[in-house]
Structures are given as structure tokens and as C-alpha cells.
XYZ file of N, CA and C in Angstrom:
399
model
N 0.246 -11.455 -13.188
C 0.015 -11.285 -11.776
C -0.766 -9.992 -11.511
N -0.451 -8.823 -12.303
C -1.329 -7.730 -12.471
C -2.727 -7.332 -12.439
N -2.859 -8.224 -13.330
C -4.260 -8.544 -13.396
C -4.674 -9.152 -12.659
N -4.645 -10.120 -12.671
C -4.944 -11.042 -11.556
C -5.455 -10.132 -10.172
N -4.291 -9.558 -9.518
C -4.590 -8.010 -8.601
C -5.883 -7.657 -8.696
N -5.922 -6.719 -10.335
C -6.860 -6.197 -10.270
C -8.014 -6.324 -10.400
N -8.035 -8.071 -10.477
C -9.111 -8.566 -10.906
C -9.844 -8.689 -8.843
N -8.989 -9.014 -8.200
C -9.322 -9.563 -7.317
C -9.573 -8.533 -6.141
N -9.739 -6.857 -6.432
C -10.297 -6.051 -5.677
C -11.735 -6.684 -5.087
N -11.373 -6.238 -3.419
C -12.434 -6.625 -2.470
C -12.618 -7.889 -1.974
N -11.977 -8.941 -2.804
C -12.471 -10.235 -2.815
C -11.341 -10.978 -1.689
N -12.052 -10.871 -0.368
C -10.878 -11.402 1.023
C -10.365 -12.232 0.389
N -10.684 -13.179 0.334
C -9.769 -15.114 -0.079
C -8.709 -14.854 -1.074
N -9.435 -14.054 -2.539
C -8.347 -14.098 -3.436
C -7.082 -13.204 -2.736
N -7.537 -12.159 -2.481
C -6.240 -11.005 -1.784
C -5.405 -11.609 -0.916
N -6.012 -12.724 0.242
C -5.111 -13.124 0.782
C -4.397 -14.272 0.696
N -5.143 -15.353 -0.736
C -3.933 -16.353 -0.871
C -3.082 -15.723 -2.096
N -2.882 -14.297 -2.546
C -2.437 -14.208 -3.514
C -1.395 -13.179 -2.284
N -1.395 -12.415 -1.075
C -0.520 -11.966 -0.524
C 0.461 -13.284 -0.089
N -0.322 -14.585 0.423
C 0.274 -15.451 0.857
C 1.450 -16.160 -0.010
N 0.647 -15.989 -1.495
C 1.794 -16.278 -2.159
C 3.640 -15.297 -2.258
N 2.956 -14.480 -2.280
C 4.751 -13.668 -2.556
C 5.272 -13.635 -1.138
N 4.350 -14.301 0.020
C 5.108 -14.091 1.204
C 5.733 -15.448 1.784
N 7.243 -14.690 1.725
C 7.765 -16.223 2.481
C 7.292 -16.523 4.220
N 6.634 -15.831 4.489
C 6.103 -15.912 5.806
C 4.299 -15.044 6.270
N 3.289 -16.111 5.369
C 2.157 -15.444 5.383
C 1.992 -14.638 6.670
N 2.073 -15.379 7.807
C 1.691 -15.051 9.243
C 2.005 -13.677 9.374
N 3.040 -12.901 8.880
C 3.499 -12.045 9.185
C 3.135 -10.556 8.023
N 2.225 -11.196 7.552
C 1.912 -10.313 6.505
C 0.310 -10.177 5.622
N -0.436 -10.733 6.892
C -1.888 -10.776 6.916
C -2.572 -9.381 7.167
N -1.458 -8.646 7.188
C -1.947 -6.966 8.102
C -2.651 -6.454 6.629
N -1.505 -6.870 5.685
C -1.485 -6.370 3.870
C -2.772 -6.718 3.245
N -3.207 -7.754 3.781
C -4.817 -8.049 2.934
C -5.845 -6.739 3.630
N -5.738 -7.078 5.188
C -6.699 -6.107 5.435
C -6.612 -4.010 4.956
N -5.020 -3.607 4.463
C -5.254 -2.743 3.926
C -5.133 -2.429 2.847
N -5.442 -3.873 2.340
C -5.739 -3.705 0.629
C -7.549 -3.761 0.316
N -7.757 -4.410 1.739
C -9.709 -3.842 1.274
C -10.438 -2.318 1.925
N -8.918 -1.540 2.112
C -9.476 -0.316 2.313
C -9.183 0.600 1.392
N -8.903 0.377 0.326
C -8.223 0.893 -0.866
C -9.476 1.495 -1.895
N -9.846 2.206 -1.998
C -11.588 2.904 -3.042
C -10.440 1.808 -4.216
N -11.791 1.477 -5.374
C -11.535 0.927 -6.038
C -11.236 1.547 -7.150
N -11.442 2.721 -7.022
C -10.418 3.618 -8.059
C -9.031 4.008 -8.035
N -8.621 3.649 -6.766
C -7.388 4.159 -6.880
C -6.586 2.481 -7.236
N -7.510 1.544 -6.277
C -7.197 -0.077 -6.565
C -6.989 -0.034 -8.404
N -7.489 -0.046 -9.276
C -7.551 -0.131 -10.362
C -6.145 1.051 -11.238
N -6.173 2.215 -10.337
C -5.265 3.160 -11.084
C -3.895 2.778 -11.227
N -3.967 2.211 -10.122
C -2.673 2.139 -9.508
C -2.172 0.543 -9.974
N -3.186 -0.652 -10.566
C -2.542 -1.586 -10.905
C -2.514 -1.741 -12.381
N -3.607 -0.927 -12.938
C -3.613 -0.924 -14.553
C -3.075 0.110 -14.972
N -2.875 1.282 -14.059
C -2.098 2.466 -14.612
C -0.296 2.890 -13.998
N -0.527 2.915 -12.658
C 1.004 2.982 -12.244
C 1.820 1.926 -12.260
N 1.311 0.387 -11.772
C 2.309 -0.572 -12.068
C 2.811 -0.932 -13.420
N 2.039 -0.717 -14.082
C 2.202 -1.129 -15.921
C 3.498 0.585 -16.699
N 3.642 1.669 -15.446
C 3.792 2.448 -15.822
C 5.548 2.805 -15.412
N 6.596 2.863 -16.339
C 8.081 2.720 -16.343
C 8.593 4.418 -16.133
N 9.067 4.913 -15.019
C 9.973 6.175 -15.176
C 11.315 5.873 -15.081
N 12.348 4.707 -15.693
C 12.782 4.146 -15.501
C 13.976 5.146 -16.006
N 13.843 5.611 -17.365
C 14.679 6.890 -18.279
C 14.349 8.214 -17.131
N 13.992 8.188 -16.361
C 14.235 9.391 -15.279
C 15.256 9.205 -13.911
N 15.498 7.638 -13.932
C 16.071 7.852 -12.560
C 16.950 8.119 -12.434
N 18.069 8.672 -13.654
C 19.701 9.101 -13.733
C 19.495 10.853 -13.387
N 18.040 11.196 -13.326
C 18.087 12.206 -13.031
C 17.623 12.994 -11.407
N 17.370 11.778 -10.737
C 17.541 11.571 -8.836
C 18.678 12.164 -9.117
N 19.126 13.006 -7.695
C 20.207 13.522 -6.922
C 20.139 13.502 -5.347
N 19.120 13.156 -4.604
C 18.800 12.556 -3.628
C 19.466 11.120 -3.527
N 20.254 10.764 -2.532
C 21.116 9.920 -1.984
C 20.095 8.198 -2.028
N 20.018 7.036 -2.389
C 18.926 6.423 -2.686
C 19.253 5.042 -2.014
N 18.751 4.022 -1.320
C 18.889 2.924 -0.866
C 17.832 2.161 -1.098
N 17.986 1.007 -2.097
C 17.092 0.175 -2.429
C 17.485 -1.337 -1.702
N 16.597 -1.461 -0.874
C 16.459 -2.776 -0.081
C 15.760 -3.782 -0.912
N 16.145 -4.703 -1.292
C 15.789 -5.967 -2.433
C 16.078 -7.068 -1.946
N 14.972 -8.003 -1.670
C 14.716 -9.150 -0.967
C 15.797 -10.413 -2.170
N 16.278 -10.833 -1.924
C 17.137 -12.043 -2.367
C 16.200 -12.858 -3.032
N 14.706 -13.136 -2.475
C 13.793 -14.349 -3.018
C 12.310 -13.832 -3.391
N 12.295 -12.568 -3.714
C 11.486 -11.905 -4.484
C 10.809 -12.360 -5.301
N 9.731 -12.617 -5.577
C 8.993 -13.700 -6.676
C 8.158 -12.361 -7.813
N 8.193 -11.339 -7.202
C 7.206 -10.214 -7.861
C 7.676 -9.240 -8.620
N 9.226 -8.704 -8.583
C 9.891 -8.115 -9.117
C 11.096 -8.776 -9.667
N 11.426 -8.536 -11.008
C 13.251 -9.420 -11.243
C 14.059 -8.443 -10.799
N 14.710 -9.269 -10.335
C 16.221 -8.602 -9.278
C 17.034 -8.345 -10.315
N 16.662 -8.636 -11.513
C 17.994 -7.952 -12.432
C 17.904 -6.526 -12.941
N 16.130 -6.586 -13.138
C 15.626 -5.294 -13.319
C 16.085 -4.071 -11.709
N 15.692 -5.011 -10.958
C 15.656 -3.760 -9.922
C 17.476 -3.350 -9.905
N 18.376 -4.153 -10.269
C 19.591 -3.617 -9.935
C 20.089 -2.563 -11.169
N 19.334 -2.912 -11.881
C 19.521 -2.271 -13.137
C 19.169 -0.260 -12.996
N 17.897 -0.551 -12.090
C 17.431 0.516 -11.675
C 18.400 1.503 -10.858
N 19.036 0.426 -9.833
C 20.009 1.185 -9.137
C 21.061 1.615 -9.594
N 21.555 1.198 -10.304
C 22.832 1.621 -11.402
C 22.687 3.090 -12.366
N 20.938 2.715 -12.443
C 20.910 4.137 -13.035
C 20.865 5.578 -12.153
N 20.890 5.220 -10.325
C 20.468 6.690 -10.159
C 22.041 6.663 -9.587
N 22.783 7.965 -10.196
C 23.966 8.372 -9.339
C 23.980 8.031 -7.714
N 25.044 7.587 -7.053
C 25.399 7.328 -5.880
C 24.760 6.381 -5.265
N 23.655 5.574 -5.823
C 22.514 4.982 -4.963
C 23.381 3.651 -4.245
N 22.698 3.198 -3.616
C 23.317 1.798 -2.723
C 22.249 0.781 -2.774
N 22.458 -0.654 -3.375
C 21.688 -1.564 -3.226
C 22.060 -2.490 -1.782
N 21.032 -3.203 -1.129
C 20.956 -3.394 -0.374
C 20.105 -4.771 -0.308
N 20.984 -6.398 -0.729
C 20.472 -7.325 -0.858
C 20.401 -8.333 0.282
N 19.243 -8.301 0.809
C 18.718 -9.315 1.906
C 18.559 -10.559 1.536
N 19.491 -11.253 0.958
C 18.955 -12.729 0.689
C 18.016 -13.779 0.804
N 18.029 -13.750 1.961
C 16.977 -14.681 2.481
C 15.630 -14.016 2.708
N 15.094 -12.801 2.478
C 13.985 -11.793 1.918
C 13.283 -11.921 0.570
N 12.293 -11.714 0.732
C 11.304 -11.878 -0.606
C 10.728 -10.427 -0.293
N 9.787 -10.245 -1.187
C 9.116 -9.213 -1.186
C 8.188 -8.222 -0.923
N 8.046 -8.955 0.227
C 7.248 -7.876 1.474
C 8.247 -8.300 2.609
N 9.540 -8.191 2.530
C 10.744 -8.161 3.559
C 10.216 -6.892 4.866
N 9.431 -6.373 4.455
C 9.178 -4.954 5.231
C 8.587 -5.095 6.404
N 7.227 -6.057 5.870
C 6.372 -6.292 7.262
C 6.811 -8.119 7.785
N 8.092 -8.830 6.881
C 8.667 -9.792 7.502
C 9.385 -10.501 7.994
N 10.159 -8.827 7.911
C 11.407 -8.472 9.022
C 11.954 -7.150 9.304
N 10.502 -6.386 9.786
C 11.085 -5.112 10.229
C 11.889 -4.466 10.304
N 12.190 -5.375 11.334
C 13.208 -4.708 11.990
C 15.138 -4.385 11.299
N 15.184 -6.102 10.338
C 16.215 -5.696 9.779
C 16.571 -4.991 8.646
N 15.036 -4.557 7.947
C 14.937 -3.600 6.859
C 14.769 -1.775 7.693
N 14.886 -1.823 8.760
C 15.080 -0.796 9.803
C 16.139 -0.750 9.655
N 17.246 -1.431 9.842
C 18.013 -1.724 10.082
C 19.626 -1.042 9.358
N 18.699 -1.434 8.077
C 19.437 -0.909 6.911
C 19.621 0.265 6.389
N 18.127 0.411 6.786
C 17.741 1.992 6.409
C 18.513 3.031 6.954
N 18.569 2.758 8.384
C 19.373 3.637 9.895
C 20.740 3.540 9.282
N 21.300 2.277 8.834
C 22.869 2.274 8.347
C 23.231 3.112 7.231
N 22.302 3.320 6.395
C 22.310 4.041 5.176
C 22.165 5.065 5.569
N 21.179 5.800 6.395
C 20.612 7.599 6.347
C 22.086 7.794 7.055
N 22.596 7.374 8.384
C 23.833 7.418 9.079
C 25.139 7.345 7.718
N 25.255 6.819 6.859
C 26.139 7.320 6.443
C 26.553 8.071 5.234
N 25.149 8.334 4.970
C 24.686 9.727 4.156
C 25.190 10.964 4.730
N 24.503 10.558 6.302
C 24.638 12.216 7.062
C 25.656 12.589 7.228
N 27.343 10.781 7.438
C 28.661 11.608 7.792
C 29.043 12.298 6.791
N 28.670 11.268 5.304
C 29.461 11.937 4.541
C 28.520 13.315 3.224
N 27.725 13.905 3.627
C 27.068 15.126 3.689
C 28.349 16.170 4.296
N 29.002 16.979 2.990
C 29.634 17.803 2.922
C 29.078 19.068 3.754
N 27.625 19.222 3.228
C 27.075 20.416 4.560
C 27.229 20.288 6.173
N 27.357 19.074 6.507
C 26.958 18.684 7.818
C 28.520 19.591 8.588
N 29.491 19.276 7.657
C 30.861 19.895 8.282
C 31.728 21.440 8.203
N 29.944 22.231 7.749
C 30.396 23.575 8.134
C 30.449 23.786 9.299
């Protein structure tokens, strides 16, 4: 699928039946093609042959920042076993599984990946030992 990506810098049609694919709701996620053809094609290329191919995976036990990973239930682009795997590794983190979400849950349901977020920072902040000097 990577490739594929990076093969398909600039090229409207491919970018957007290949966003259409991981989206369980294209309509709502047509915004993503248009700011994927504003992307210089160097960073397009860095970022799919160099950062996606690229694992800090042996670093994340070393986060101490409080962490909430929102993970779409029907994700076609990432394995959900990997990503939970991820969460397990950073101390305290909270997974956060939207079932009926795939993987641009962000721009295809805002509001309830808002949602989550607000529930999470809120109960970071009560239980933030500083907050109760």
C-alpha cells in the first residue's frame, strides 16, 4: 500500500480512489486528497519511503507524557494488534477503540474522536498530582 502512495504523488484519481478506499465514508474525507496534492514531493516521498517504513517502536516505554490512542475498530491500514501492542508499551497510556471507525475516524467523525480526546485530557488533569497543590 506504501508504495503504491508513493507511487501515486500528484496523480488526483489515484490519491483519491486510494483515500476512498481506507474510508468507510469517502464523502467525508475528500478534504485528504486535496491536502495530499499540496505536499512538495520531497517530503511526499520522505515521509512514505522513509518515515512510514520507519519503527520507534523500542522507544515508546520511554514516553512519560500521559498518551491516548484512538483506533478505529475497522481500520484497513494499520493492524489493530500492532497498534495495541504499541499502547501497552508506553506506561499509563489509554486505548481508545471506536468500533465502528476505520482509519481516517478523524475527519469521519469529528466530533466523536473530539470527544474522546476532551474525556481523556479531563481526566489526566483530575488526576495530575500537581493540579492539587
Amino acid at each position: 500500500m506504501i508504495a503504491g502512495f508513493d507511487a501515486a504523488y500528484g496523480n488526483v484519481e489515484a490519491l483519491t480512489q486510494a483515500v476512498a478506499a481506507i474510508s468507510l465514508d469517502p464523502s467525508k474525507t475528500s478534504s485528504l486528497t486535496r491536502s495530499m496534492l499540496t505536499v512538495t514531493e520531497q517530503m511526499w516521498h520522505g515521509w512514505l519511503v522513509g518515515g512510514a517504513l520507519t519503527s520507534q517502536a523500542d522507544e515508546l516505554s520511554e514516553i512519560r507524557i500521559p498518551t491516548c490512542y484512538i483506533l478505529g475498530g475497522k481500520d484497513v491500514v494499520v493492524d489493530q494488534a500492532n497498534q495495541l501492542d504499541d499502547v501497552r508499551r508506553i506506561p499509563g497510556s489509554r486505548a481508545v477503540l471506536l468500533s465502528e471507525l476505520g482509519h481516517l475516524c478523524g475527519l469521519e467523525m469529528p466530533d466523536v474522536v473530539a470527544n474522546e480526546i476532551s474525556n481523556f485530557l479531563e481526566t489526566e488533569i483530575r488526576a495530575d498530582p500537581a493540579e492539587s497543590r
